[in-house]
Amino acid sequence: MTQKPRVMAESVLAKDSLKRLIINLHATCIGLKLKGVTLPQYLRVLLRHLMQLQKSPGSLLEHRTRARVLLLSLGLSGAFVASSATYAALLIVRKIYSLYRHSRLHGRRSILPRTRSQTQLTTGGRIMYIPESKSILEMMTNNSANEKPTDQPEFVKPVAESKKIYIRPRDDDVIEHDKYLFKNVELGRAKNSQIFYSKFLNQMHVLSRILIPSVIDKNSMLLIVQIFFLVMRTWLSLFVAKLDGQIVRDIIAGKGKRFILDLACWFLIALPASYTNSAIKLLQRKLSLNFRVYLTRYIHDMYLDKNLAFYKVIFDSKSASSVIKNIDNSITSDVTRFCDATCSVFANIAKPVIDLIFFSFYLRHNLGSFGVVGIFVNYFITGYLLRRFTPPLGKLASSKSSADGDYYNYHLNLINNNEEIAFYQGTQVEKSKVLELYEILMDRTLMMDKRKFNYNVIEDYILKYTWSGLGYVFASIPIVLTTLSTAISSEDSNMKEFIVNKRLMLSLADAGSRLMHSIKDISQLTGYTNRIFTLLCTLHRVHSRNFNYGAIETLPKLITAVDLKRSDSSPQQNKQDIIQGTVQRNFNGVRIENVDVIIPSVRANEGSKLIKKLTFQIPPHIEQSSSNVNSVQDLRRVFDANLPFFDGPGSSLLILGPNSCGKSSVQRIIAEIWPVYNKNGLLSVPSEGALFCVPQKPYFTRGGTLRDQIIYPLSSDEFFDRGFKDRDLVQILKEVHLDYLLKRDKGWSYLDVVADWKDLLSGGEKQRMNFARIMFHKPRFVVLDEATNAISVDMEDYLFNLLKRYRFNFISISQRPSLIKYHDLLLEITDTTSGSWQLQALGTDEAITSIDHEIDELTQKMANVHKWELEREELRSKLAVI
Ligand SMILES: Nc1ncnc2c1ncn2[C@@H]1O[C@H](COP(=O)(O)OP(=O)(O)OP(=O)(O)O)[C@@H](O)[C@H]1O
């Protein structure tokens, strides 16, 4: 026989024997006769046979059990393959759709580019467009490829692809309702009504309303799906344990065919098992991110709105706590930590609890009730021991978090004031402070690890080793008992039982240990929960219209003993009465009547009084008929430079006084960021948009364009939405003599340049930018605090005349009498200690006397001119000699 036919004959023989093996395997294991069945018919025949085995009670028990296992494995694997295929198909469809959309958009982009990054809806909601993570990644890769120097201002780059996000409008009713819930838990009102009172659980209950607002919310769906996968995981573990035992028994008993079948099941079940584990992890991350989104939006809704909580929060009674002191850190890091910790604690508790329930049911069948009770007694003892040795991780986590915030904030402060520090050569002081804060942070981090050390030793000893040892004992109990009672020792079935029990015991031990580990996590979570709860309570308090600016010390004076005894009268309710002044809005002017200017503090109206019974008004005479004129701006007339803007004559008041006498505080009261404490104090202000306050310290938005700086506080989206044009801004820059910025090299496109404007513009330029803002917004009333102290005298003269030309009503705050000439009224704070003041119309006798005084001073100075000229000549001659 030649070589080739021999090889062919051998391969035919091998094929035949493999075929026989498969046919015999089916016949022996599940009693299925495969003779005459073709390959395409195989699956149908197999499934029908398995179903028949399941249904007919007369079939062999062994065959029936195997049929069940096979059917389950096939079902799960089928589900897994189907879901994977669906997912893949979905991905392909999405890809094709995005390619199609991209090609269409690409074609249109040059014709109709979308310039808005967000749109305000009439419902109060907002649609935002954020760059898609994919395109950001691409941009980053491109940027790093052609790295360019960063000291140059950047132009705004168009973002390739963006994602649309809908932000729900704020529900004021929910905020109002939650305010009381938070207050109740903060004051511990449930202490008397609840049998088992836990501060943590109560806090968690209130917070959960934000995290999962309703049963049909997507977060509750995610939670349900997660629980489903957790149950599935446990069930699969149980199944794997049984299979494991069966495989070992097959090996010991030398049953090759059964071994192959069980192994096939093993590989099939591995598919859904690994899918389930990954799904649980993904769902946990997704849930944590969703929680973070909900909580952050909730915080932003209160922190950043018309009530100015972000400013007022410094006056709250809790402002000294690390949560509020580093509120930026609390909003960013603590929220993330809290959400991560909540989800991981949930998964860490839910997983073992489900395991415990399932495994104990199964083990009860194998070990008997006594064994299961023994296991649980063991758990309780361990839980008690571990609880005793758990360090106060909540407090430690909270103190570490606050050290983290201090360190981060100091670095932030360093960046914000880098130029000032460089001028002062303050590196050493700053470095020592930074090092100190860093050491504190390291110390607290290490302290946490040190305190965990002892606990970890005990935990490892008990959970890893003692429990496994006990596991072996419990797993062997049924075998020993059966062998003793029957005096027969069947090695292979004993082996199977032992392996299954051992695996379950170990899984049970693992479940228990995870449950015990979560004691530590819960302790840490209490710390984060407390921080977030404090943050939200403070925000609710500050956001409230009745915020009392942290008045606490005055309480005993204001609340009588009877009030305090009454349980239903909360201290908060009484504190509300502390601010007794009246605020009138939509007034056609700015009026302050009998207002005591008091620094807000815990002492409320007993605090430092800067100015007493202040009274003034601009314009001095208000026509009743024009009381509503200020609420609407006439956009058609806004940018006509030749047209005086306002119909009225325009009035002006100068508030003059020495340093720290309370001039800026008057502006704070007008802007309603400080309260009017005294009962007969009245503040009347114009409608929103008609009043514009320019603070002493110029402010520039970070990462904004030059346009953003001019139109602040309007966003560029709104700027274009309202139909404004860049040429309007160019006109304004000309008015305030800043148009040379555009002429430098980039022309009008300089309006699109993004830079750190706070550092880029000079002091005088920054102040002129303030005037540009006034010219853009054209408010009827302007309050200027030292708005021209960095500007040259001729420019100052020009700018004040500009305000007059446009007939703005303005209040200027200054300590320089030279500004008197631009104003109609003068409010002079005469005595800082008694807080007395004097109001006069310029042009009256007193004003003339005041100006006369200034003229006298200047004349006196001029008398010395001749002497100074001689000194100058002397110095010049000295220089010539040198
Ligand atoms: N948030 C605050 N907490 C405590 N004290 C404050 C606060 N804000 C201002 N003060 C104090 O109030 C006083 C008056 O401050 P204000 O800013 O009104 O002075 P000013 O008259 O504008 O002074 P200057 O001309 O120097 O700007 C100062 O002594 C200041 O320290």
mmCIF file of C-alpha atoms in Angstrom, residues 15-176:
data_model
loop_
_atom_site.group_PDB
_atom_site.id
_atom_site.type_symbol
_atom_site.label_atom_id
_atom_site.label_comp_id
_atom_site.label_asym_id
_atom_site.label_seq_id
_atom_site.Cartn_x
_atom_site.Cartn_y
_atom_site.Cartn_z
ATOM 1 C CA LYS A 15 -13.571 9.923 11.938
ATOM 2 C CA ASP A 16 -15.597 6.746 12.459
ATOM 3 C CA SER A 17 -14.358 6.275 16.007
ATOM 4 C CA LEU A 18 -15.064 9.964 16.898
ATOM 5 C CA LYS A 19 -18.568 9.574 15.433
ATOM 6 C CA ARG A 20 -19.100 6.407 17.464
ATOM 7 C CA LEU A 21 -17.844 8.171 20.601
ATOM 8 C CA ILE A 22 -20.261 11.055 20.158
ATOM 9 C CA ILE A 23 -23.188 8.697 19.447
ATOM 10 C CA ASN A 24 -22.333 6.568 22.499
ATOM 11 C CA LEU A 25 -21.897 9.670 24.669
ATOM 12 C CA HIS A 26 -25.407 10.817 23.831
ATOM 13 C CA ALA A 27 -26.840 7.308 24.329
ATOM 14 C CA THR A 28 -25.152 6.782 27.710
ATOM 15 C CA CYS A 29 -25.551 10.238 29.192
ATOM 16 C CA ILE A 30 -29.048 11.184 28.078
ATOM 17 C CA GLY A 31 -30.332 8.091 26.268
ATOM 18 C CA LEU A 32 -30.510 9.777 22.856
ATOM 19 C CA LYS A 33 -30.079 7.607 19.743
ATOM 20 C CA LEU A 34 -28.353 9.658 17.092
ATOM 21 C CA LYS A 35 -28.306 7.037 14.307
ATOM 22 C CA GLY A 36 -29.594 8.453 11.030
ATOM 23 C CA VAL A 37 -29.670 12.033 12.356
ATOM 24 C CA THR A 38 -27.990 14.504 10.018
ATOM 25 C CA LEU A 39 -26.028 17.539 11.214
ATOM 26 C CA PRO A 40 -28.714 20.142 10.334
ATOM 27 C CA GLN A 41 -31.316 18.107 12.247
ATOM 28 C CA TYR A 42 -29.075 17.594 15.278
ATOM 29 C CA LEU A 43 -29.990 20.634 17.399
ATOM 30 C CA ARG A 44 -33.726 20.165 16.858
ATOM 31 C CA VAL A 45 -33.563 16.453 17.735
ATOM 32 C CA LEU A 46 -31.418 17.145 20.813
ATOM 33 C CA LEU A 47 -33.731 19.860 22.121
ATOM 34 C CA ARG A 48 -36.844 17.728 21.527
ATOM 35 C CA HIS A 49 -35.251 14.811 23.337
ATOM 36 C CA LEU A 50 -34.167 16.958 26.285
ATOM 37 C CA MET A 51 -37.678 18.387 26.595
ATOM 38 C CA GLN A 52 -39.180 14.893 26.468
ATOM 39 C CA LEU A 53 -36.820 13.751 29.209
ATOM 40 C CA GLN A 54 -37.933 16.674 31.326
ATOM 41 C CA LYS A 55 -41.589 15.972 30.777
ATOM 42 C CA SER A 56 -41.746 12.181 31.102
ATOM 43 C CA PRO A 57 -41.511 11.064 34.717
ATOM 44 C CA GLY A 58 -40.644 7.538 33.595
ATOM 45 C CA SER A 59 -37.209 8.475 32.280
ATOM 46 C CA LEU A 60 -34.072 7.741 34.242
ATOM 47 C CA LEU A 61 -33.396 10.208 37.089
ATOM 48 C CA GLU A 62 -29.794 10.556 36.011
ATOM 49 C CA HIS A 63 -30.818 11.375 32.431
ATOM 50 C CA ARG A 64 -33.376 13.835 33.662
ATOM 51 C CA THR A 65 -30.881 15.715 35.835
ATOM 52 C CA ARG A 66 -28.429 15.914 32.972
ATOM 53 C CA ALA A 67 -31.142 17.069 30.606
ATOM 54 C CA ARG A 68 -32.012 19.883 33.021
ATOM 55 C CA VAL A 69 -28.378 20.973 33.302
ATOM 56 C CA LEU A 70 -27.933 20.852 29.551
ATOM 57 C CA LEU A 71 -31.136 22.749 28.856
ATOM 58 C CA LEU A 72 -30.159 25.488 31.294
ATOM 59 C CA SER A 73 -26.661 25.798 29.911
ATOM 60 C CA LEU A 74 -27.994 25.913 26.368
ATOM 61 C CA GLY A 75 -30.657 28.463 27.330
ATOM 62 C CA LEU A 76 -28.225 30.778 29.070
ATOM 63 C CA SER A 77 -25.603 30.503 26.369
ATOM 64 C CA GLY A 78 -28.283 31.085 23.733
ATOM 65 C CA ALA A 79 -29.478 34.195 25.574
ATOM 66 C CA PHE A 80 -25.923 35.400 25.851
ATOM 67 C CA VAL A 81 -25.173 34.822 22.155
ATOM 68 C CA ALA A 82 -28.472 36.463 21.146
ATOM 69 C CA SER A 83 -27.865 39.545 23.309
ATOM 70 C CA SER A 84 -24.289 39.844 22.047
ATOM 71 C CA ALA A 85 -25.489 39.573 18.451
ATOM 72 C CA THR A 86 -28.195 42.209 19.073
ATOM 73 C CA TYR A 87 -25.664 44.501 20.673
ATOM 74 C CA ALA A 88 -23.237 44.042 17.779
ATOM 75 C CA ALA A 89 -26.041 44.720 15.285
ATOM 76 C CA LEU A 90 -26.990 47.853 17.224
ATOM 77 C CA LEU A 91 -23.416 49.055 17.144
ATOM 78 C CA ILE A 92 -23.202 48.499 13.399
ATOM 79 C CA VAL A 93 -26.499 50.373 12.811
ATOM 80 C CA ARG A 94 -25.333 53.257 15.010
ATOM 81 C CA LYS A 95 -22.029 53.424 13.209
ATOM 82 C CA ILE A 96 -23.718 53.491 9.808
ATOM 83 C CA TYR A 97 -26.150 56.162 11.024
ATOM 84 C CA SER A 98 -23.383 58.320 12.494
ATOM 85 C CA LEU A 99 -21.402 58.011 9.239
ATOM 86 C CA TYR A 100 -24.486 59.043 7.295
ATOM 87 C CA ARG A 101 -25.187 61.944 9.650
ATOM 88 C CA HIS A 102 -21.570 63.020 9.639
ATOM 89 C CA SER A 103 -21.462 63.072 5.850
ATOM 90 C CA ARG A 104 -24.663 65.150 5.741
ATOM 91 C CA LEU A 105 -23.481 67.530 8.452
ATOM 92 C CA HIS A 106 -20.117 67.827 6.813
ATOM 93 C CA GLY A 107 -21.790 68.915 3.649
ATOM 94 C CA ARG A 108 -23.901 71.466 5.503
ATOM 95 C CA ARG A 109 -21.380 72.669 8.051
ATOM 96 C CA SER A 110 -19.888 75.400 5.948
ATOM 97 C CA ILE A 111 -23.348 76.712 5.082
ATOM 98 C CA LEU A 112 -25.063 76.593 8.491
ATOM 99 C CA PRO A 113 -22.737 76.163 11.422
ATOM 100 C CA ARG A 114 -24.258 75.813 14.880
ATOM 101 C CA THR A 115 -22.715 78.520 17.008
ATOM 102 C CA ARG A 116 -24.697 78.126 20.220
ATOM 103 C CA SER A 117 -23.375 75.929 22.963
ATOM 104 C CA GLN A 118 -26.694 76.031 24.787
ATOM 105 C CA THR A 119 -30.280 77.113 24.388
ATOM 106 C CA GLN A 120 -32.645 78.245 27.095
ATOM 107 C CA LEU A 121 -36.110 76.768 26.605
ATOM 108 C CA THR A 122 -39.334 78.535 27.476
ATOM 109 C CA THR A 123 -40.073 75.780 30.006
ATOM 110 C CA GLY A 124 -37.004 76.838 31.988
ATOM 111 C CA GLY A 125 -35.053 73.805 30.792
ATOM 112 C CA ARG A 126 -31.865 74.069 28.855
ATOM 113 C CA ILE A 127 -30.371 72.232 25.927
ATOM 114 C CA MET A 128 -26.611 72.030 26.000
ATOM 115 C CA TYR A 129 -24.204 70.829 23.385
ATOM 116 C CA ILE A 130 -21.030 69.379 24.776
ATOM 117 C CA PRO A 131 -18.104 68.029 22.767
ATOM 118 C CA GLU A 132 -18.371 64.288 22.367
ATOM 119 C CA SER A 133 -15.705 62.350 24.270
ATOM 120 C CA LYS A 134 -14.568 60.774 21.026
ATOM 121 C CA SER A 135 -13.907 64.110 19.355
ATOM 122 C CA ILE A 136 -12.203 65.439 22.500
ATOM 123 C CA LEU A 137 -9.867 62.463 22.417
ATOM 124 C CA GLU A 138 -9.160 63.143 18.764
ATOM 125 C CA MET A 139 -8.521 66.801 19.492
ATOM 126 C CA MET A 140 -6.171 65.929 22.327
ATOM 127 C CA THR A 141 -4.222 63.544 20.144
ATOM 128 C CA ASN A 142 -3.973 66.173 17.419
ATOM 129 C CA ASN A 143 -2.937 68.856 19.900
ATOM 130 C CA SER A 144 -0.219 66.747 21.459
ATOM 131 C CA ALA A 145 1.033 65.863 17.982
ATOM 132 C CA ASN A 146 1.600 69.479 16.997
ATOM 133 C CA GLU A 147 2.323 71.036 20.383
ATOM 134 C CA LYS A 148 2.463 74.843 20.251
ATOM 135 C CA PRO A 149 3.569 77.467 22.756
ATOM 136 C CA THR A 150 0.847 78.219 25.305
ATOM 137 C CA ASP A 151 1.753 81.799 26.172
ATOM 138 C CA GLN A 152 -0.190 83.052 23.167
ATOM 139 C CA PRO A 153 -3.927 83.700 23.452
ATOM 140 C CA GLU A 154 -5.924 81.003 21.745
ATOM 141 C CA PHE A 155 -8.708 81.299 19.206
ATOM 142 C CA VAL A 156 -11.881 79.373 19.907
ATOM 143 C CA LYS A 157 -11.677 76.193 17.880
ATOM 144 C CA PRO A 158 -14.807 74.656 16.428
ATOM 145 C CA VAL A 159 -15.557 71.318 18.004
ATOM 146 C CA ALA A 160 -15.973 68.483 15.553
ATOM 147 C CA GLU A 161 -18.919 66.571 17.034
ATOM 148 C CA SER A 162 -21.121 67.391 19.954
ATOM 149 C CA LYS A 163 -23.646 65.658 22.110
ATOM 150 C CA LYS A 164 -27.025 67.140 22.977
ATOM 151 C CA ILE A 165 -27.936 67.167 26.647
ATOM 152 C CA TYR A 166 -31.249 68.204 28.105
ATOM 153 C CA ILE A 167 -31.159 69.822 31.537
ATOM 154 C CA ARG A 168 -34.489 69.687 33.300
ATOM 155 C CA PRO A 169 -35.840 72.929 34.729
ATOM 156 C CA ARG A 170 -35.543 73.257 38.458
ATOM 157 C CA ASP A 171 -38.594 72.192 40.389
ATOM 158 C CA ASP A 172 -39.007 74.875 43.056
ATOM 159 C CA ASP A 173 -41.677 72.861 44.860
ATOM 160 C CA VAL A 174 -39.275 69.963 45.353
ATOM 161 C CA ILE A 175 -36.570 72.303 46.699
ATOM 162 C CA GLU A 176 -39.053 73.944 49.040
#
